[in-house]
PDB file of C-alpha atoms in Angstrom:
ATOM      1  CA  UNK A   1     -56.941  54.274 172.761  1.00 71.00           C
ATOM      2  CA  UNK A   2     -53.410  53.447 172.655  1.00 87.00           C
ATOM      3  CA  UNK A   3     -50.758  55.237 174.813  1.00 96.00           C
ATOM      4  CA  UNK A   4     -47.843  56.353 172.081  1.00 98.00           C
ATOM      5  CA  UNK A   5     -44.380  57.490 172.594  1.00 98.00           C
ATOM      6  CA  UNK A   6     -42.701  59.160 169.977  1.00 98.00           C
ATOM      7  CA  UNK A   7     -39.210  58.189 170.035  1.00 98.00           C
ATOM      8  CA  UNK A   8     -36.245  59.812 167.447  1.00 97.00           C
ATOM      9  CA  UNK A   9     -32.539  59.782 167.441  1.00 94.00           C
ATOM     10  CA  UNK A  10     -29.943  62.695 168.243  1.00 92.00           C
ATOM     11  CA  UNK A  11     -29.555  63.614 164.544  1.00 91.00           C
ATOM     12  CA  UNK A  12     -32.728  65.352 165.229  1.00 93.00           C
ATOM     13  CA  UNK A  13     -30.775  67.910 167.555  1.00 91.00           C
ATOM     14  CA  UNK A  14     -33.419  67.702 170.143  1.00 93.00           C
ATOM     15  CA  UNK A  15     -31.631  67.547 173.571  1.00 88.00           C
ATOM     16  CA  UNK A  16     -32.332  65.457 176.341  1.00 86.00           C
ATOM     17  CA  UNK A  17     -33.699  69.029 178.146  1.00 90.00           C
ATOM     18  CA  UNK A  18     -35.936  69.618 175.143  1.00 94.00           C
ATOM     19  CA  UNK A  19     -37.134  65.879 174.884  1.00 95.00           C
ATOM     20  CA  UNK A  20     -37.902  66.132 178.485  1.00 95.00           C
ATOM     21  CA  UNK A  21     -40.136  69.303 177.941  1.00 96.00           C
ATOM     22  CA  UNK A  22     -41.642  67.783 174.986  1.00 97.00           C
ATOM     23  CA  UNK A  23     -42.550  64.276 176.244  1.00 97.00           C
ATOM     24  CA  UNK A  24     -40.570  62.425 173.563  1.00 98.00           C
ATOM     25  CA  UNK A  25     -37.510  60.020 173.915  1.00 97.00           C
ATOM     26  CA  UNK A  26     -34.139  60.595 171.832  1.00 96.00           C
ATOM     27  CA  UNK A  27     -31.810  57.736 170.919  1.00 94.00           C
ATOM     28  CA  UNK A  28     -27.984  59.237 171.341  1.00 92.00           C
ATOM     29  CA  UNK A  29     -26.209  58.373 168.127  1.00 90.00           C
ATOM     30  CA  UNK A  30     -22.470  56.952 168.567  1.00 90.00           C
ATOM     31  CA  UNK A  31     -19.373  57.992 167.061  1.00 84.00           C
ATOM     32  CA  UNK A  32     -15.956  56.759 166.743  1.00 88.00           C
ATOM     33  CA  UNK A  33     -12.890  59.123 167.534  1.00 90.00           C
ATOM     34  CA  UNK A  34      -9.597  57.072 166.664  1.00 91.00           C
ATOM     35  CA  UNK A  35     -11.807  54.023 167.213  1.00 88.00           C
ATOM     36  CA  UNK A  36     -13.218  54.650 170.696  1.00 91.00           C
ATOM     37  CA  UNK A  37     -17.113  54.814 170.594  1.00 90.00           C
ATOM     38  CA  UNK A  38     -18.639  57.926 171.976  1.00 89.00           C
ATOM     39  CA  UNK A  39     -22.451  58.968 172.194  1.00 89.00           C
ATOM     40  CA  UNK A  40     -23.886  62.242 171.200  1.00 86.00           C
ATOM     41  CA  UNK A  41     -25.038  64.193 174.125  1.00 81.00           C
ATOM     42  CA  UNK A  42     -24.076  61.397 176.774  1.00 83.00           C
ATOM     43  CA  UNK A  43     -20.313  60.955 176.853  1.00 86.00           C
ATOM     44  CA  UNK A  44     -19.707  63.823 173.646  1.00 80.00           C
ATOM     45  CA  UNK A  45     -21.000  67.289 173.868  1.00 84.00           C
ATOM     46  CA  UNK A  46     -21.119  69.486 170.734  1.00 86.00           C
ATOM     47  CA  UNK A  47     -17.488  71.457 171.973  1.00 88.00           C
ATOM     48  CA  UNK A  48     -15.946  68.503 172.301  1.00 88.00           C
ATOM     49  CA  UNK A  49     -16.730  66.968 168.903  1.00 89.00           C
ATOM     50  CA  UNK A  50     -15.499  70.224 167.446  1.00 91.00           C
ATOM     51  CA  UNK A  51     -12.174  69.978 169.234  1.00 91.00           C
ATOM     52  CA  UNK A  52     -11.735  66.626 168.390  1.00 90.00           C
ATOM     53  CA  UNK A  53     -12.616  67.573 164.734  1.00 88.00           C
ATOM     54  CA  UNK A  54     -10.078  70.453 164.906  1.00 87.00           C
ATOM     55  CA  UNK A  55      -7.416  68.355 166.296  1.00 90.00           C
ATOM     56  CA  UNK A  56      -7.286  66.110 162.984  1.00 88.00           C
ATOM     57  CA  UNK A  57      -8.948  62.879 164.979  1.00 89.00           C
ATOM     58  CA  UNK A  58     -10.231  60.120 162.528  1.00 88.00           C
ATOM     59  CA  UNK A  59     -14.290  60.708 163.444  1.00 88.00           C
ATOM     60  CA  UNK A  60     -16.566  58.521 161.935  1.00 85.00           C
ATOM     61  CA  UNK A  61     -20.340  58.032 162.318  1.00 83.00           C
ATOM     62  CA  UNK A  62     -22.052  54.827 163.059  1.00 84.00           C
ATOM     63  CA  UNK A  63     -25.421  52.981 163.400  1.00 87.00           C
ATOM     64  CA  UNK A  64     -26.624  52.393 166.818  1.00 90.00           C
ATOM     65  CA  UNK A  65     -26.486  48.731 167.749  1.00 93.00           C
ATOM     66  CA  UNK A  66     -29.585  46.363 167.614  1.00 95.00           C
ATOM     67  CA  UNK A  67     -29.142  46.327 171.242  1.00 96.00           C
ATOM     68  CA  UNK A  68     -29.282  50.149 171.708  1.00 95.00           C
ATOM     69  CA  UNK A  69     -32.270  50.645 169.728  1.00 96.00           C
ATOM     70  CA  UNK A  70     -34.197  47.899 171.254  1.00 97.00           C
ATOM     71  CA  UNK A  71     -33.345  48.680 174.764  1.00 97.00           C
ATOM     72  CA  UNK A  72     -34.685  52.213 174.058  1.00 97.00           C
ATOM     73  CA  UNK A  73     -38.186  50.795 172.684  1.00 98.00           C
ATOM     74  CA  UNK A  74     -38.578  47.970 175.381  1.00 98.00           C
ATOM     75  CA  UNK A  75     -37.952  50.613 178.223  1.00 97.00           C
ATOM     76  CA  UNK A  76     -40.913  52.784 176.234  1.00 98.00           C
ATOM     77  CA  UNK A  77     -43.153  49.661 176.083  1.00 98.00           C
ATOM     78  CA  UNK A  78     -43.063  49.412 179.541  1.00 97.00           C
ATOM     79  CA  UNK A  79     -45.502  52.504 179.973  1.00 97.00           C
ATOM     80  CA  UNK A  80     -46.667  52.860 176.404  1.00 98.00           C
ATOM     81  CA  UNK A  81     -48.630  50.945 173.968  1.00 98.00           C
ATOM     82  CA  UNK A  82     -47.354  51.575 170.951  1.00 98.00           C
ATOM     83  CA  UNK A  83     -43.958  53.645 169.611  1.00 98.00           C
ATOM     84  CA  UNK A  84     -43.591  55.925 166.674  1.00 98.00           C
ATOM     85  CA  UNK A  85     -39.930  55.819 165.625  1.00 98.00           C
ATOM     86  CA  UNK A  86     -38.635  58.565 163.506  1.00 97.00           C
ATOM     87  CA  UNK A  87     -35.146  58.071 162.757  1.00 94.00           C
ATOM     88  CA  UNK A  88     -32.565  59.537 160.324  1.00 87.00           C
ATOM     89  CA  UNK A  89     -33.004  59.430 156.453  1.00 78.00           C
ATOM     90  CA  UNK A  90     -32.562  56.162 155.070  1.00 68.00           C
ATOM     91  CA  UNK A  91     -30.364  57.649 152.252  1.00 66.00           C
ATOM     92  CA  UNK A  92     -27.773  59.109 154.687  1.00 67.00           C
ATOM     93  CA  UNK A  93     -27.810  55.956 157.174  1.00 70.00           C
ATOM     94  CA  UNK A  94     -28.774  52.429 157.568  1.00 75.00           C
ATOM     95  CA  UNK A  95     -30.237  53.293 160.606  1.00 84.00           C
ATOM     96  CA  UNK A  96     -33.958  52.935 159.005  1.00 88.00           C
ATOM     97  CA  UNK A  97     -33.557  49.793 157.346  1.00 91.00           C
ATOM     98  CA  UNK A  98     -31.823  48.205 160.540  1.00 93.00           C
ATOM     99  CA  UNK A  99     -35.020  49.927 162.847  1.00 95.00           C
ATOM    100  CA  UNK A 100     -37.853  48.368 160.284  1.00 95.00           C
ATOM    101  CA  UNK A 101     -36.260  44.847 160.412  1.00 96.00           C
ATOM    102  CA  UNK A 102     -36.001  44.845 164.072  1.00 97.00           C
ATOM    103  CA  UNK A 103     -39.673  46.478 164.615  1.00 97.00           C
ATOM    104  CA  UNK A 104     -41.086  43.033 162.861  1.00 97.00           C
ATOM    105  CA  UNK A 105     -40.520  41.243 166.111  1.00 96.00           C
ATOM    106  CA  UNK A 106     -42.797  43.768 168.130  1.00 97.00           C
ATOM    107  CA  UNK A 107     -46.053  42.627 166.824  1.00 95.00           C
ATOM    108  CA  UNK A 108     -47.158  46.017 165.361  1.00 96.00           C
ATOM    109  CA  UNK A 109     -46.324  47.811 168.434  1.00 98.00           C
ATOM    110  CA  UNK A 110     -43.235  49.719 166.687  1.00 98.00           C
ATOM    111  CA  UNK A 111     -43.846  51.844 163.536  1.00 98.00           C
ATOM    112  CA  UNK A 112     -40.820  52.903 162.177  1.00 97.00           C
ATOM    113  CA  UNK A 113     -41.262  55.988 159.469  1.00 96.00           C
ATOM    114  CA  UNK A 114     -39.230  56.202 156.557  1.00 92.00           C
ATOM    115  CA  UNK A 115     -38.895  59.995 156.539  1.00 85.00           C
ATOM    116  CA  UNK A 116     -36.245  60.985 154.482  1.00 88.00           C
ATOM    117  CA  UNK A 117     -35.245  63.878 156.873  1.00 91.00           C
ATOM    118  CA  UNK A 118     -32.317  64.707 159.043  1.00 89.00           C
ATOM    119  CA  UNK A 119     -31.304  67.532 161.484  1.00 91.00           C
ATOM    120  CA  UNK A 120     -33.759  70.503 161.391  1.00 93.00           C
ATOM    121  CA  UNK A 121     -36.154  68.977 159.264  1.00 93.00           C
ATOM    122  CA  UNK A 122     -36.374  65.704 161.316  1.00 94.00           C
ATOM    123  CA  UNK A 123     -36.742  68.038 164.277  1.00 95.00           C
ATOM    124  CA  UNK A 124     -39.908  69.307 162.530  1.00 95.00           C
ATOM    125  CA  UNK A 125     -41.126  65.862 161.849  1.00 96.00           C
ATOM    126  CA  UNK A 126     -41.093  65.071 165.822  1.00 97.00           C
ATOM    127  CA  UNK A 127     -43.114  68.307 166.209  1.00 96.00           C
ATOM    128  CA  UNK A 128     -45.652  67.264 163.725  1.00 96.00           C
ATOM    129  CA  UNK A 129     -45.974  63.588 165.266  1.00 97.00           C
ATOM    130  CA  UNK A 130     -46.799  65.627 168.690  1.00 97.00           C
ATOM    131  CA  UNK A 131     -49.845  67.403 167.126  1.00 97.00           C
ATOM    132  CA  UNK A 132     -50.791  64.594 165.005  1.00 97.00           C
ATOM    133  CA  UNK A 133     -50.863  62.377 168.243  1.00 97.00           C
ATOM    134  CA  UNK A 134     -52.850  65.562 170.247  1.00 96.00           C
ATOM    135  CA  UNK A 135     -54.989  65.696 167.245  1.00 96.00           C
ATOM    136  CA  UNK A 136     -56.196  61.784 168.049  1.00 96.00           C
ATOM    137  CA  UNK A 137     -54.339  60.366 165.291  1.00 97.00           C
ATOM    138  CA  UNK A 138     -53.090  56.440 166.055  1.00 97.00           C
ATOM    139  CA  UNK A 139     -49.373  55.438 165.885  1.00 97.00           C
ATOM    140  CA  UNK A 140     -50.059  53.767 162.195  1.00 97.00           C
ATOM    141  CA  UNK A 141     -51.643  56.861 160.887  1.00 97.00           C
ATOM    142  CA  UNK A 142     -49.159  59.200 162.371  1.00 98.00           C
ATOM    143  CA  UNK A 143     -46.238  57.166 160.402  1.00 97.00           C
ATOM    144  CA  UNK A 144     -48.545  57.325 157.108  1.00 97.00           C
ATOM    145  CA  UNK A 145     -48.952  61.026 157.087  1.00 97.00           C
ATOM    146  CA  UNK A 146     -45.178  61.960 157.636  1.00 96.00           C
ATOM    147  CA  UNK A 147     -44.190  59.558 155.026  1.00 95.00           C
ATOM    148  CA  UNK A 148     -46.808  61.105 152.731  1.00 94.00           C
ATOM    149  CA  UNK A 149     -45.231  64.553 153.535  1.00 93.00           C
ATOM    150  CA  UNK A 150     -41.354  63.662 154.129  1.00 90.00           C
ATOM    151  CA  UNK A 151     -40.508  65.386 150.492  1.00 90.00           C
ATOM    152  CA  UNK A 152     -42.106  68.622 151.674  1.00 93.00           C
ATOM    153  CA  UNK A 153     -39.004  70.053 153.005  1.00 94.00           C
ATOM    154  CA  UNK A 154     -35.505  71.399 152.115  1.00 94.00           C
ATOM    155  CA  UNK A 155     -32.118  72.258 153.603  1.00 94.00           C
ATOM    156  CA  UNK A 156     -29.428  74.012 151.725  1.00 94.00           C
ATOM    157  CA  UNK A 157     -26.088  74.590 153.176  1.00 90.00           C
ATOM    158  CA  UNK A 158     -22.693  76.361 152.577  1.00 90.00           C
ATOM    159  CA  UNK A 159     -19.440  74.338 153.372  1.00 85.00           C
ATOM    160  CA  UNK A 160     -16.684  76.243 155.035  1.00 80.00           C
ATOM    161  CA  UNK A 161     -14.018  73.585 153.876  1.00 75.00           C
ATOM    162  CA  UNK A 162     -13.725  70.950 151.490  1.00 69.00           C
ATOM    163  CA  UNK A 163     -11.397  69.009 153.881  1.00 69.00           C
ATOM    164  CA  UNK A 164     -14.286  66.712 155.475  1.00 70.00           C
ATOM    165  CA  UNK A 165     -16.131  66.087 152.273  1.00 68.00           C
ATOM    166  CA  UNK A 166     -12.837  64.542 151.003  1.00 58.00           C
ATOM    167  CA  UNK A 167     -12.337  62.491 154.271  1.00 66.00           C
ATOM    168  CA  UNK A 168     -15.823  61.228 153.587  1.00 55.00           C
ATOM    169  CA  UNK A 169     -15.161  60.017 150.071  1.00 52.00           C
ATOM    170  CA  UNK A 170     -17.921  62.583 148.732  1.00 52.00           C
ATOM    171  CA  UNK A 171     -15.335  64.352 146.581  1.00 49.00           C
ATOM    172  CA  UNK A 172     -12.145  63.210 145.131  1.00 47.00           C
ATOM    173  CA  UNK A 173      -8.760  64.410 146.623  1.00 48.00           C
ATOM    174  CA  UNK A 174      -7.925  66.397 143.215  1.00 45.00           C
ATOM    175  CA  UNK A 175     -11.484  67.968 143.462  1.00 44.00           C
ATOM    176  CA  UNK A 176     -10.672  68.992 146.807  1.00 43.00           C
ATOM    177  CA  UNK A 177      -7.550  70.614 146.004  1.00 44.00           C
ATOM    178  CA  UNK A 178      -9.065  72.310 142.919  1.00 44.00           C
ATOM    179  CA  UNK A 179     -11.543  73.728 145.397  1.00 49.00           C
ATOM    180  CA  UNK A 180      -9.483  74.659 148.036  1.00 52.00           C
ATOM    181  CA  UNK A 181      -7.201  76.312 145.165  1.00 44.00           C
ATOM    182  CA  UNK A 182     -10.172  78.646 143.994  1.00 48.00           C
ATOM    183  CA  UNK A 183     -11.496  79.006 147.475  1.00 67.00           C
ATOM    184  CA  UNK A 184     -14.652  77.697 146.421  1.00 75.00           C
ATOM    185  CA  UNK A 185     -17.505  77.748 148.940  1.00 84.00           C
ATOM    186  CA  UNK A 186     -19.606  74.506 147.976  1.00 83.00           C
ATOM    187  CA  UNK A 187     -23.484  75.000 148.419  1.00 87.00           C
ATOM    188  CA  UNK A 188     -25.078  71.440 149.219  1.00 86.00           C
ATOM    189  CA  UNK A 189     -28.536  70.356 149.300  1.00 88.00           C
ATOM    190  CA  UNK A 190     -30.275  67.883 151.620  1.00 86.00           C
ATOM    191  CA  UNK A 191     -33.867  66.843 149.795  1.00 82.00           C
ATOM    192  CA  UNK A 192     -34.821  63.518 150.262  1.00 70.00           C
ATOM    193  CA  UNK A 193     -32.767  60.712 150.279  1.00 66.00           C
ATOM    194  CA  UNK A 194     -29.223  62.385 149.924  1.00 72.00           C
ATOM    195  CA  UNK A 195     -26.665  64.909 150.544  1.00 75.00           C
ATOM    196  CA  UNK A 196     -26.295  66.595 147.259  1.00 80.00           C
ATOM    197  CA  UNK A 197     -23.998  69.295 145.340  1.00 80.00           C
ATOM    198  CA  UNK A 198     -26.263  72.412 144.523  1.00 87.00           C
ATOM    199  CA  UNK A 199     -24.022  75.187 143.293  1.00 86.00           C
ATOM    200  CA  UNK A 200     -20.434  76.737 143.628  1.00 86.00           C
ATOM    201  CA  UNK A 201     -19.828  80.368 145.348  1.00 89.00           C
ATOM    202  CA  UNK A 202     -16.538  82.091 145.121  1.00 86.00           C
ATOM    203  CA  UNK A 203     -17.460  83.563 148.309  1.00 90.00           C
ATOM    204  CA  UNK A 204     -19.437  83.469 151.654  1.00 91.00           C
ATOM    205  CA  UNK A 205     -21.833  86.399 150.003  1.00 94.00           C
ATOM    206  CA  UNK A 206     -22.404  84.688 147.058  1.00 94.00           C
ATOM    207  CA  UNK A 207     -23.293  81.578 148.857  1.00 94.00           C
ATOM    208  CA  UNK A 208     -25.515  83.172 151.192  1.00 96.00           C
ATOM    209  CA  UNK A 209     -27.392  84.667 148.079  1.00 97.00           C
ATOM    210  CA  UNK A 210     -27.601  80.962 146.289  1.00 96.00           C
ATOM    211  CA  UNK A 211     -29.179  79.189 149.306  1.00 97.00           C
ATOM    212  CA  UNK A 212     -31.909  82.081 149.846  1.00 97.00           C
ATOM    213  CA  UNK A 213     -33.005  82.051 146.197  1.00 97.00           C
ATOM    214  CA  UNK A 214     -33.001  78.523 146.368  1.00 96.00           C
ATOM    215  CA  UNK A 215     -35.554  78.721 149.165  1.00 96.00           C
ATOM    216  CA  UNK A 216     -37.419  81.374 147.540  1.00 95.00           C
ATOM    217  CA  UNK A 217     -37.886  79.121 144.499  1.00 95.00           C
ATOM    218  CA  UNK A 218     -38.893  76.176 146.863  1.00 94.00           C
ATOM    219  CA  UNK A 219     -41.659  78.084 148.447  1.00 94.00           C
ATOM    220  CA  UNK A 220     -42.889  79.551 144.852  1.00 93.00           C
ATOM    221  CA  UNK A 221     -42.606  76.721 142.636  1.00 92.00           C
ATOM    222  CA  UNK A 222     -42.638  73.543 145.054  1.00 91.00           C
ATOM    223  CA  UNK A 223     -44.885  75.052 147.729  1.00 90.00           C
ATOM    224  CA  UNK A 224     -47.100  76.897 145.418  1.00 86.00           C
ATOM    225  CA  UNK A 225     -46.062  80.452 146.923  1.00 85.00           C
ATOM    226  CA  UNK A 226     -47.811  79.723 150.212  1.00 79.00           C
ATOM    227  CA  UNK A 227     -47.819  82.340 153.115  1.00 82.00           C
ATOM    228  CA  UNK A 228     -45.450  82.432 156.020  1.00 82.00           C
ATOM    229  CA  UNK A 229     -48.617  81.033 158.080  1.00 85.00           C
ATOM    230  CA  UNK A 230     -47.907  77.538 155.974  1.00 89.00           C
ATOM    231  CA  UNK A 231     -44.066  77.698 155.694  1.00 92.00           C
ATOM    232  CA  UNK A 232     -41.511  77.400 158.375  1.00 93.00           C
ATOM    233  CA  UNK A 233     -38.098  78.210 157.956  1.00 96.00           C
ATOM    234  CA  UNK A 234     -35.053  76.904 159.982  1.00 96.00           C
ATOM    235  CA  UNK A 235     -31.491  77.619 160.122  1.00 96.00           C
ATOM    236  CA  UNK A 236     -28.679  75.340 161.707  1.00 93.00           C
ATOM    237  CA  UNK A 237     -24.666  75.969 161.737  1.00 92.00           C
ATOM    238  CA  UNK A 238     -21.763  74.146 162.499  1.00 90.00           C
ATOM    239  CA  UNK A 239     -19.975  75.501 165.584  1.00 88.00           C
ATOM    240  CA  UNK A 240     -19.672  79.286 164.336  1.00 88.00           C
ATOM    241  CA  UNK A 241     -22.514  80.706 166.085  1.00 91.00           C
ATOM    242  CA  UNK A 242     -21.906  84.580 165.577  1.00 93.00           C
ATOM    243  CA  UNK A 243     -21.636  83.642 161.672  1.00 92.00           C
ATOM    244  CA  UNK A 244     -25.077  82.199 161.648  1.00 94.00           C
ATOM    245  CA  UNK A 245     -26.459  84.895 163.524  1.00 95.00           C
ATOM    246  CA  UNK A 246     -25.443  87.311 160.938  1.00 96.00           C
ATOM    247  CA  UNK A 247     -26.858  85.054 158.396  1.00 96.00           C
ATOM    248  CA  UNK A 248     -30.013  84.969 160.300  1.00 96.00           C
ATOM    249  CA  UNK A 249     -30.394  88.899 159.797  1.00 96.00           C
ATOM    250  CA  UNK A 250     -29.598  88.650 156.254  1.00 97.00           C
ATOM    251  CA  UNK A 251     -32.430  85.871 156.018  1.00 97.00           C
ATOM    252  CA  UNK A 252     -34.815  88.100 158.064  1.00 95.00           C
ATOM    253  CA  UNK A 253     -34.507  90.876 155.602  1.00 95.00           C
ATOM    254  CA  UNK A 254     -35.660  88.294 152.671  1.00 95.00           C
ATOM    255  CA  UNK A 255     -38.433  86.712 154.766  1.00 94.00           C
ATOM    256  CA  UNK A 256     -40.068  89.440 156.818  1.00 91.00           C
ATOM    257  CA  UNK A 257     -42.533  88.622 159.459  1.00 87.00           C
ATOM    258  CA  UNK A 258     -41.128  84.778 159.239  1.00 89.00           C
ATOM    259  CA  UNK A 259     -40.177  83.228 162.667  1.00 88.00           C
ATOM    260  CA  UNK A 260     -36.989  81.226 162.425  1.00 93.00           C
ATOM    261  CA  UNK A 261     -35.812  78.632 164.402  1.00 90.00           C
ATOM    262  CA  UNK A 262     -32.015  78.243 164.849  1.00 93.00           C
ATOM    263  CA  UNK A 263     -30.136  75.154 166.368  1.00 93.00           C
ATOM    264  CA  UNK A 264     -26.870  73.568 166.068  1.00 89.00           C
ATOM    265  CA  UNK A 265     -26.545  71.058 162.966  1.00 84.00           C
ATOM    266  CA  UNK A 266     -27.035  67.452 163.646  1.00 80.00           C
ATOM    267  CA  UNK A 267     -23.005  66.086 164.389  1.00 81.00           C
ATOM    268  CA  UNK A 268     -23.710  63.352 161.516  1.00 78.00           C
ATOM    269  CA  UNK A 269     -23.871  65.932 159.175  1.00 78.00           C
ATOM    270  CA  UNK A 270     -21.097  67.935 160.572  1.00 84.00           C
ATOM    271  CA  UNK A 271     -18.732  64.791 160.491  1.00 83.00           C
ATOM    272  CA  UNK A 272     -19.044  65.165 156.934  1.00 80.00           C
ATOM    273  CA  UNK A 273     -18.904  68.710 155.966  1.00 81.00           C
ATOM    274  CA  UNK A 274     -16.875  70.379 159.405  1.00 85.00           C
ATOM    275  CA  UNK A 275     -17.140  73.173 160.996  1.00 87.00           C
ATOM    276  CA  UNK A 276     -18.214  76.843 159.709  1.00 88.00           C
ATOM    277  CA  UNK A 277     -21.378  75.478 157.685  1.00 89.00           C
ATOM    278  CA  UNK A 278     -24.412  77.385 157.325  1.00 92.00           C
ATOM    279  CA  UNK A 279     -27.582  76.010 156.611  1.00 94.00           C
ATOM    280  CA  UNK A 280     -31.091  77.460 155.811  1.00 97.00           C
ATOM    281  CA  UNK A 281     -34.240  74.884 155.615  1.00 96.00           C
ATOM    282  CA  UNK A 282     -37.551  75.357 154.408  1.00 95.00           C
ATOM    283  CA  UNK A 283     -40.545  72.933 155.240  1.00 94.00           C
ATOM    284  CA  UNK A 284     -44.366  73.058 154.282  1.00 92.00           C
ATOM    285  CA  UNK A 285     -46.589  73.126 157.367  1.00 91.00           C
ATOM    286  CA  UNK A 286     -48.374  69.823 157.946  1.00 90.00           C
ATOM    287  CA  UNK A 287     -51.825  70.439 158.339  1.00 86.00           C
ATOM    288  CA  UNK A 288     -53.593  68.571 161.208  1.00 83.00           C
TER     289      UNK A 288
END
């Protein structure tokens, strides 16, 4: 039976320490800050990232180089026969397309998953891949199962400021100015390929209610009203831990008995939405 290594990127939020404990490999994602390149978890911590963001530095996300990707694959293939590679959503980056092209030269040893997930939902896919591997599934089977399951998740997040959406070109300067004037707290959705507008709230409290109700609706309508044994809830935050802990208590009141996983938001997402964001995600548990 082939020895299989699960590899993902740092958009999953999996730290180097967690990767070591789980037995997976994490590819650090590159960022440019005032045109100087840094790598998440290697040369750029979350704290440093938000300091640079607050200082108004020009921060841009970028794809890992082909050499970086192949280097981490080649290292894994010294010990393992095959790789399941789980990059961030192809709708949010060209990383998947590049990896799929590179994998063509590996004679079927590298299986790149077009998973349409990021951050906490991407993390869940990595955990699912490990469970499938433990259950005896092949690398090809793991790729196919994850791709079949990719849309069984949603992330809803509140943006604290419109500044970073404007910087990233996701809204016009006029819309950002109007939203700031009206003190709007937009709620965005990541479901499948894109980061999309979902609703507009006037207050943080209203945004929280919108997010909670959206997750309830997904559980009831998209996932068939499944019990908590078949649903996982995840929360993510951008720098403001106190805010997300307060929100977590509110979520637990609405979803009693659920285990809620809490993690920092992927820096690729944080680049475009800024600090102070709070997010609630739901995934349908994969049956193994």
